[in-house]
PDB file of C-alpha atoms in Angstrom:
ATOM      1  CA  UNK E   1     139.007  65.527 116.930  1.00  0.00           C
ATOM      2  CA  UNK E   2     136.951  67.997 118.950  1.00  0.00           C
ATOM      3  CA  UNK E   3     138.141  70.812 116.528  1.00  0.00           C
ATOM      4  CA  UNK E   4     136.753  69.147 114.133  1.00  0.00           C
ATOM      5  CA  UNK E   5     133.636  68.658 115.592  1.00  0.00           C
ATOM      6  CA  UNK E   6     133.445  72.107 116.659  1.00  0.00           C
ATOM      7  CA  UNK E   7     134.164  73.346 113.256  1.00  0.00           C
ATOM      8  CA  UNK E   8     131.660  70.946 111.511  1.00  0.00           C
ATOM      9  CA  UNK E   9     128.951  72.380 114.269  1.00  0.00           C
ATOM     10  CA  UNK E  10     130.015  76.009 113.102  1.00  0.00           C
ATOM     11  CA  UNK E  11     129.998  75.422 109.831  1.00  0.00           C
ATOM     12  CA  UNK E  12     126.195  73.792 110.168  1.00  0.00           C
ATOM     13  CA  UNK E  13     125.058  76.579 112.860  1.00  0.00           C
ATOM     14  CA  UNK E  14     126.593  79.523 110.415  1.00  0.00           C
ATOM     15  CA  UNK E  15     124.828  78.085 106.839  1.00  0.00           C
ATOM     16  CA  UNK E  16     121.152  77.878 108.751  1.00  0.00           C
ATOM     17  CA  UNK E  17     121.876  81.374 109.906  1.00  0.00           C
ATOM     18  CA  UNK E  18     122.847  82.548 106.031  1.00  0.00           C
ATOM     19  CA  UNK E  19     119.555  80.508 105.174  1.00  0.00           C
ATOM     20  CA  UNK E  20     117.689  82.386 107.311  1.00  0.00           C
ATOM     21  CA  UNK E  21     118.894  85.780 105.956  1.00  0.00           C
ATOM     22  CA  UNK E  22     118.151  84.485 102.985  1.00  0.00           C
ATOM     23  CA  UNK E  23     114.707  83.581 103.198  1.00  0.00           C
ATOM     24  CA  UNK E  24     113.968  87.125 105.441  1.00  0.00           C
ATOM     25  CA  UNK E  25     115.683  88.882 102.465  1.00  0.00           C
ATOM     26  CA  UNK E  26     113.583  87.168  99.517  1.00  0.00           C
ATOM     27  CA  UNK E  27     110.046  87.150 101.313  1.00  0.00           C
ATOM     28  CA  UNK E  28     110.844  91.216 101.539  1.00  0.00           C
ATOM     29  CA  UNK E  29     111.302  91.540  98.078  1.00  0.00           C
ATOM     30  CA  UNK E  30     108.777  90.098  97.458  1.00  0.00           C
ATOM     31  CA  UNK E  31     106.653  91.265 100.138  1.00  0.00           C
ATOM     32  CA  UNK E  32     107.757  94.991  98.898  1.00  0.00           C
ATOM     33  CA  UNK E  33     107.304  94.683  95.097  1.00  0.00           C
ATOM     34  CA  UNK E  34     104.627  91.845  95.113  1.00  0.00           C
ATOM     35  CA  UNK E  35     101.033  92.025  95.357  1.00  0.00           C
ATOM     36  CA  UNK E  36      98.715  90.024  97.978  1.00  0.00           C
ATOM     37  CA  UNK E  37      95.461  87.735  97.540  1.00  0.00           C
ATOM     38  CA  UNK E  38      94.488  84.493  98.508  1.00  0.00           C
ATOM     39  CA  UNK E  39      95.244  80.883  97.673  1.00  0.00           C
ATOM     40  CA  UNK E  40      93.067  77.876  98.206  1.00  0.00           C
ATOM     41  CA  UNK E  41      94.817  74.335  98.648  1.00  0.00           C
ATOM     42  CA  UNK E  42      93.047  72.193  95.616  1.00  0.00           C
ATOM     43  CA  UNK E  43      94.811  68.796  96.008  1.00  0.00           C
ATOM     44  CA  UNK E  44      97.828  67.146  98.363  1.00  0.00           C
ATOM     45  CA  UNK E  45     100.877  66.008  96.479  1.00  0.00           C
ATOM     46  CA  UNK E  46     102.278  63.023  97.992  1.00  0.00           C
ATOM     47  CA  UNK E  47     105.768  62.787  97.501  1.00  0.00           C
ATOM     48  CA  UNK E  48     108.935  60.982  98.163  1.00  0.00           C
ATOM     49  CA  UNK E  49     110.891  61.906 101.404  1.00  0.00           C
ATOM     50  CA  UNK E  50     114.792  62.603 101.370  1.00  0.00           C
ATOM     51  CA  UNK E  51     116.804  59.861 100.498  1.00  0.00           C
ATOM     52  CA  UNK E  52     119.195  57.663 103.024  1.00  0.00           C
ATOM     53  CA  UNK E  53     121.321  54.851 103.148  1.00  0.00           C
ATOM     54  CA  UNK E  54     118.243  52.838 103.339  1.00  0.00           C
ATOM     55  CA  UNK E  55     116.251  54.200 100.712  1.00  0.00           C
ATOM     56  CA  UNK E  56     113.548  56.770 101.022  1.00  0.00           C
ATOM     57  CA  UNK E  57     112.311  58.263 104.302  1.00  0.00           C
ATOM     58  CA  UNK E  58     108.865  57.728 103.325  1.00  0.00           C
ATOM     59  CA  UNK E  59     105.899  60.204 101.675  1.00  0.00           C
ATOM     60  CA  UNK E  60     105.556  63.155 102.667  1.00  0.00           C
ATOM     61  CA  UNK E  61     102.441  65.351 102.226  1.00  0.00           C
ATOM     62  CA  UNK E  62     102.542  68.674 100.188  1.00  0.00           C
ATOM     63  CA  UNK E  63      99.464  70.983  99.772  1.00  0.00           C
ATOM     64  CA  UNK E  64      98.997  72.427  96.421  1.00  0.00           C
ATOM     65  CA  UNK E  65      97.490  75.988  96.172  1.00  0.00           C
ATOM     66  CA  UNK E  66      95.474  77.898  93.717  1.00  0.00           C
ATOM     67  CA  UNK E  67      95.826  81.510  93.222  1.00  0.00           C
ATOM     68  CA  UNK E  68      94.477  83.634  90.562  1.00  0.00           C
ATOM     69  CA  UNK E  69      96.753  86.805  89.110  1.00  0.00           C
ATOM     70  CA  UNK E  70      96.246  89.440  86.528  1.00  0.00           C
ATOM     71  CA  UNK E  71      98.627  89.938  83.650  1.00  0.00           C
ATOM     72  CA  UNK E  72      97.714  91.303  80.337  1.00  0.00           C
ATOM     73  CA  UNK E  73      94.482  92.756  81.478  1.00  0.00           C
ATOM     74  CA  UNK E  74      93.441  88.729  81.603  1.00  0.00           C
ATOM     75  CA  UNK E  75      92.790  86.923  84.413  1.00  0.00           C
ATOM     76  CA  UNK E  76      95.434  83.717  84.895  1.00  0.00           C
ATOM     77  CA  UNK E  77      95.744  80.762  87.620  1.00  0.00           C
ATOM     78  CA  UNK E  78      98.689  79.403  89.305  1.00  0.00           C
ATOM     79  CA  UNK E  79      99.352  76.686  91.211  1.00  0.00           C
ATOM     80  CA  UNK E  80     102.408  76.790  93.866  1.00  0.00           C
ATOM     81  CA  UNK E  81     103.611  73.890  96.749  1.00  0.00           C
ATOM     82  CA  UNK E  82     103.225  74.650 100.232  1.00  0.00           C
ATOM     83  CA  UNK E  83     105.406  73.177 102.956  1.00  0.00           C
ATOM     84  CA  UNK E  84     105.713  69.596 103.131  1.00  0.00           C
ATOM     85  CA  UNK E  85     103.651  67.630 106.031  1.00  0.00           C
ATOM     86  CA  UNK E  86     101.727  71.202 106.893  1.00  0.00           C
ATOM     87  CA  UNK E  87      98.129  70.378 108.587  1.00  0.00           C
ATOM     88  CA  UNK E  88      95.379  71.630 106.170  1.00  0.00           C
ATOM     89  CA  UNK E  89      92.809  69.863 103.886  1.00  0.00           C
ATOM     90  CA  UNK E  90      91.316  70.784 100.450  1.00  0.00           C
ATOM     91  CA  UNK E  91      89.369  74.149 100.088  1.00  0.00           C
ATOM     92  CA  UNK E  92      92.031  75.710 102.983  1.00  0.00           C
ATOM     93  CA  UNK E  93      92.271  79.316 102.289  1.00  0.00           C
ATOM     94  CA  UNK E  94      95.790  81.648 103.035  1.00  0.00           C
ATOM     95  CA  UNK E  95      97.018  84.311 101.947  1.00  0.00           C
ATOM     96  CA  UNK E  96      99.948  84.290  99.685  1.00  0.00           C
ATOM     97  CA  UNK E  97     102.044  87.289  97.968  1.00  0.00           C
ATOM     98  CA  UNK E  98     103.781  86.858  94.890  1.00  0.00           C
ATOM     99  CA  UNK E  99     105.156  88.724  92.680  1.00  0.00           C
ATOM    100  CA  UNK E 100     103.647  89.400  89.088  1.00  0.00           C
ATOM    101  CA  UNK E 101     106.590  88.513  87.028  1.00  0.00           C
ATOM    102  CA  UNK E 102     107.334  85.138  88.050  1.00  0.00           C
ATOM    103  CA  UNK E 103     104.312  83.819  89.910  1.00  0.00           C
ATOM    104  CA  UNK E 104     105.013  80.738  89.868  1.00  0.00           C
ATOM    105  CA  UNK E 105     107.999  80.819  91.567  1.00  0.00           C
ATOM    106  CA  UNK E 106     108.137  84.037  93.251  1.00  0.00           C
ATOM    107  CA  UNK E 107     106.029  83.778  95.984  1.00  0.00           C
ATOM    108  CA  UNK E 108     105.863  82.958  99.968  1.00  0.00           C
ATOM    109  CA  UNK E 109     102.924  82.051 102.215  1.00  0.00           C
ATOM    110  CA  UNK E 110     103.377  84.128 105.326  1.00  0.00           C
ATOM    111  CA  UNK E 111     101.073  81.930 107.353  1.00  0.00           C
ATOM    112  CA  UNK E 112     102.314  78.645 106.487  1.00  0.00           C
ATOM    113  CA  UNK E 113     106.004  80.489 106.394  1.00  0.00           C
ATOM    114  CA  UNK E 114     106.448  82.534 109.393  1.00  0.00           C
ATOM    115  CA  UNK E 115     108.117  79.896 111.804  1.00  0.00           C
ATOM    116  CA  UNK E 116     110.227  78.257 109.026  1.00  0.00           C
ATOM    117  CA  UNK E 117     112.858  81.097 109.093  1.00  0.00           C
ATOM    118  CA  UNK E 118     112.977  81.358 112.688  1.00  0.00           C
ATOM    119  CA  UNK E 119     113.658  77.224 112.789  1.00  0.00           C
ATOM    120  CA  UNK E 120     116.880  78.229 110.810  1.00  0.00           C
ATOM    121  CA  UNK E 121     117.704  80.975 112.823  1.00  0.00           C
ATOM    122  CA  UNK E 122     117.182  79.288 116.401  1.00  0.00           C
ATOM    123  CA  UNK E 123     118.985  75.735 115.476  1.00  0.00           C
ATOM    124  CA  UNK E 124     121.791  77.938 113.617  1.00  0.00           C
ATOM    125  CA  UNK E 125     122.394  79.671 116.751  1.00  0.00           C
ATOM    126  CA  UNK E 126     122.111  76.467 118.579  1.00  0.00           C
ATOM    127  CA  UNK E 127     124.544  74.341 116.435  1.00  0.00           C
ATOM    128  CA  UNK E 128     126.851  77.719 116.144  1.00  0.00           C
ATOM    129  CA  UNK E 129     127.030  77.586 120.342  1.00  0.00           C
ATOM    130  CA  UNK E 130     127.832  74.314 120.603  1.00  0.00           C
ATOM    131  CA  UNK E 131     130.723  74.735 117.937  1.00  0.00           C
ATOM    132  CA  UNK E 132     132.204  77.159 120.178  1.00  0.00           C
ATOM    133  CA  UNK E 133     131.828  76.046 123.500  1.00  0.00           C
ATOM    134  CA  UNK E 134     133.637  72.865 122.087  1.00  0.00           C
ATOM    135  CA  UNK E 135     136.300  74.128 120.494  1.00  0.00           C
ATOM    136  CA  UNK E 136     136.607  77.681 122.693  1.00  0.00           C
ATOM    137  CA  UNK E 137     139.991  77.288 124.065  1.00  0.00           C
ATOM    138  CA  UNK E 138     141.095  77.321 120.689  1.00  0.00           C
ATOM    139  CA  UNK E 139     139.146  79.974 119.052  1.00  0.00           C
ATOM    140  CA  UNK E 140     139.245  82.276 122.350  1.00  0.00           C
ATOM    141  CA  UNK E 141     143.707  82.277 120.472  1.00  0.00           C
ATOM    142  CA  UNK E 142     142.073  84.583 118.214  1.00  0.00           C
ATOM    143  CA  UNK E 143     140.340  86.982 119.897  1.00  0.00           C
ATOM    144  CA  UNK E 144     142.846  89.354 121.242  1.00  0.00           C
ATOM    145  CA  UNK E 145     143.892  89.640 117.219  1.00  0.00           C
ATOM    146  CA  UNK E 146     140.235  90.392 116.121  1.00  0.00           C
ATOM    147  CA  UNK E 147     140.129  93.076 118.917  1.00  0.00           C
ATOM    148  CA  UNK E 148     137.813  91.045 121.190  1.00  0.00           C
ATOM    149  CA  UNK E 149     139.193  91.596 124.809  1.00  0.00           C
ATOM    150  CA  UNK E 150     139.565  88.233 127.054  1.00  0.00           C
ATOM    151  CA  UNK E 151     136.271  87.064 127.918  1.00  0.00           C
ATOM    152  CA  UNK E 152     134.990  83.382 129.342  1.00  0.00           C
ATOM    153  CA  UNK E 153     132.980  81.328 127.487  1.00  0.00           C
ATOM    154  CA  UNK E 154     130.336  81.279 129.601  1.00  0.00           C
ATOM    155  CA  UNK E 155     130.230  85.338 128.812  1.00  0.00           C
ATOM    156  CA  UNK E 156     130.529  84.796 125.319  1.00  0.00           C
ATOM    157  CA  UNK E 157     127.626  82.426 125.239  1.00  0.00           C
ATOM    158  CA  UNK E 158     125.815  85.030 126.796  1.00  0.00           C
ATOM    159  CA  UNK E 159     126.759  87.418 123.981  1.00  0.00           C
ATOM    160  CA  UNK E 160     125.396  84.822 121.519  1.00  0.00           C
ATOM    161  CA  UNK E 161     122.382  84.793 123.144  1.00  0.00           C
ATOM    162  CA  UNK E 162     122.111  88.618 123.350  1.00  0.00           C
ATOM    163  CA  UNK E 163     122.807  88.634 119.483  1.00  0.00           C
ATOM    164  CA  UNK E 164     120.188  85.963 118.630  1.00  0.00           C
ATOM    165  CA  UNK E 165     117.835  88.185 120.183  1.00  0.00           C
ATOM    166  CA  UNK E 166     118.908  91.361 118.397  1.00  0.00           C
ATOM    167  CA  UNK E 167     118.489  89.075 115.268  1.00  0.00           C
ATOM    168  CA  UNK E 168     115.218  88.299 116.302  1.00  0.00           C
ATOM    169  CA  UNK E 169     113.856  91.987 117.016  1.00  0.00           C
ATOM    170  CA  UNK E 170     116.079  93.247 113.361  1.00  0.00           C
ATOM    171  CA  UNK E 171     113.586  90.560 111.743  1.00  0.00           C
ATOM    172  CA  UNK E 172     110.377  91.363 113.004  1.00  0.00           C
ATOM    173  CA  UNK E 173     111.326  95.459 112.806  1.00  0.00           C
ATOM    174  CA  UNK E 174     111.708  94.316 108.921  1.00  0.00           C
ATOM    175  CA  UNK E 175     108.425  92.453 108.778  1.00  0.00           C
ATOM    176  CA  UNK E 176     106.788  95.399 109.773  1.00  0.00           C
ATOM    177  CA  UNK E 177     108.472  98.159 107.659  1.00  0.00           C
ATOM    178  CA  UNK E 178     108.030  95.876 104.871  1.00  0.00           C
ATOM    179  CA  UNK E 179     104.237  95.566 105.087  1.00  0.00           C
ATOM    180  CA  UNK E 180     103.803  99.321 105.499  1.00  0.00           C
ATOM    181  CA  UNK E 181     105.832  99.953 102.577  1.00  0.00           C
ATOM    182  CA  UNK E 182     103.177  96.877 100.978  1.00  0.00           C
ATOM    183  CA  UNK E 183     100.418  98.756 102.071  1.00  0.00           C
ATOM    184  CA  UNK E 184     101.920 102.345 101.050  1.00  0.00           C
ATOM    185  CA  UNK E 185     102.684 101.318  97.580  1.00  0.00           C
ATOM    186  CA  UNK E 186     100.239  98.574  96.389  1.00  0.00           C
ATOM    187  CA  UNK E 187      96.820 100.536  97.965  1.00  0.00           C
ATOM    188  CA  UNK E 188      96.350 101.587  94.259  1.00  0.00           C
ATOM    189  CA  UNK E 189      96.764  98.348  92.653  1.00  0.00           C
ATOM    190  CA  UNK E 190      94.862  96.524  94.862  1.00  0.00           C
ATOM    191  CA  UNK E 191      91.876  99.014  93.925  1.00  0.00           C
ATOM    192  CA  UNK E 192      92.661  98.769  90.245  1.00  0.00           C
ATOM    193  CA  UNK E 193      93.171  94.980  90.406  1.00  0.00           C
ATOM    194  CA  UNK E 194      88.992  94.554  92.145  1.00  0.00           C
ATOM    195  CA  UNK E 195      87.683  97.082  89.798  1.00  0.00           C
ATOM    196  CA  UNK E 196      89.508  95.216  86.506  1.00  0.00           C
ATOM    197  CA  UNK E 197      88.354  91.865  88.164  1.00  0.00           C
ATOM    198  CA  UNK E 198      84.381  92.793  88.651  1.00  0.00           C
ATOM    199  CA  UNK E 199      84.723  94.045  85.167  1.00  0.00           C
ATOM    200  CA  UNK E 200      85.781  90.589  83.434  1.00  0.00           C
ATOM    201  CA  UNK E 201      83.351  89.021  85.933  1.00  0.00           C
TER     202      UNK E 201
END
């Protein structure tokens, strides 16, 4: 039984750390080929929570933002959910980026986003620990035939933690070549985009 534990904790600790490569990965894209302004909430959806064996866990609160975007030489709106249950009222500004092809969907709030992927990251390592330090003696079998010399678990938690840092610095070393290559490449259309937009204003 504690194999199976272990592997169900592994399992759960390795998907929220794919999630939050995922989520790094996309909000670079976009972040890279997008273009940045900002988004006012305009109403608060209230929704049904996730569902459980006794029904719904209750409403939850999502903000609703308002950006505006130009495509076609025309100037368009778009409305995009936030993150459920986040703390702001109507007329809230933040930035957003987005990307101009799909604005609708293609877009991240880095405000209202920048803890959510380090959530994933931090209970991924967490759950991922756990699944090896309960099922170690019978993972440490494999070791010697991956090449990884005889080490104690205690070490190997240690090495973990070491590598949930590294993951850590690798994200925020990203974050920051990412907005220089933002700023590098988009300095032009942010100066068309103000000069189009006090044009049609």
């Amino acid at each position: 039984m504690a194999i199976i534990a272990s592997t169900i904790f592994l399992v759960i600790g390795l998907l929220l750390i794919l999630g939050f490569l995922y989520i790094l990965f996309r909000n670079g894209r976009i972040k890279r080929n997008g273009i940045l302004t900002n988004a006012k909430v305009v109403s608060i959806s209230f929704e049904k929570g996730s569902e459980n064996e006794e029904g719904f866990s209750g409403i939850i609160k999502v903000p609703v933002y308002s950006f505006e975007y130009f495509k076609n030489e025309k100037i368009k709106s778009c409305r995009i959910k936030g993150r459920s249950n986040s703390k702001v009222k109507i007329g809230d500004i933040t930035p957003v980026y987005y990307h101009p092809k799909n604005p609708s969907k293609d877009y991240f709030l880095p405000k209202k986003d920048f803890f959510v992927k380090y959530m994933y990251l931090l209970i991924g390592f967490i759950f991922f620990s756990i699944g090896i330090s309960k099922g170690y003696n019978f993972y440490s079998n494999y070791f010697n035939v991956l090449g990884i010399p005889d080490v104690t678990k205690e070490n190997f938690l240690k090495v973990i933690l070491l590598v949930f840092i590294g993951f850590v610095l690798w994200s925020l070393l990203i974050n920051i070549v990412n907005t220089f290559i933002y700023n590098k490449k988009n300095k032009g259309i942010k100066i068309n985009s103000q000069k189009f937009y006090k044009k049609a204003v």
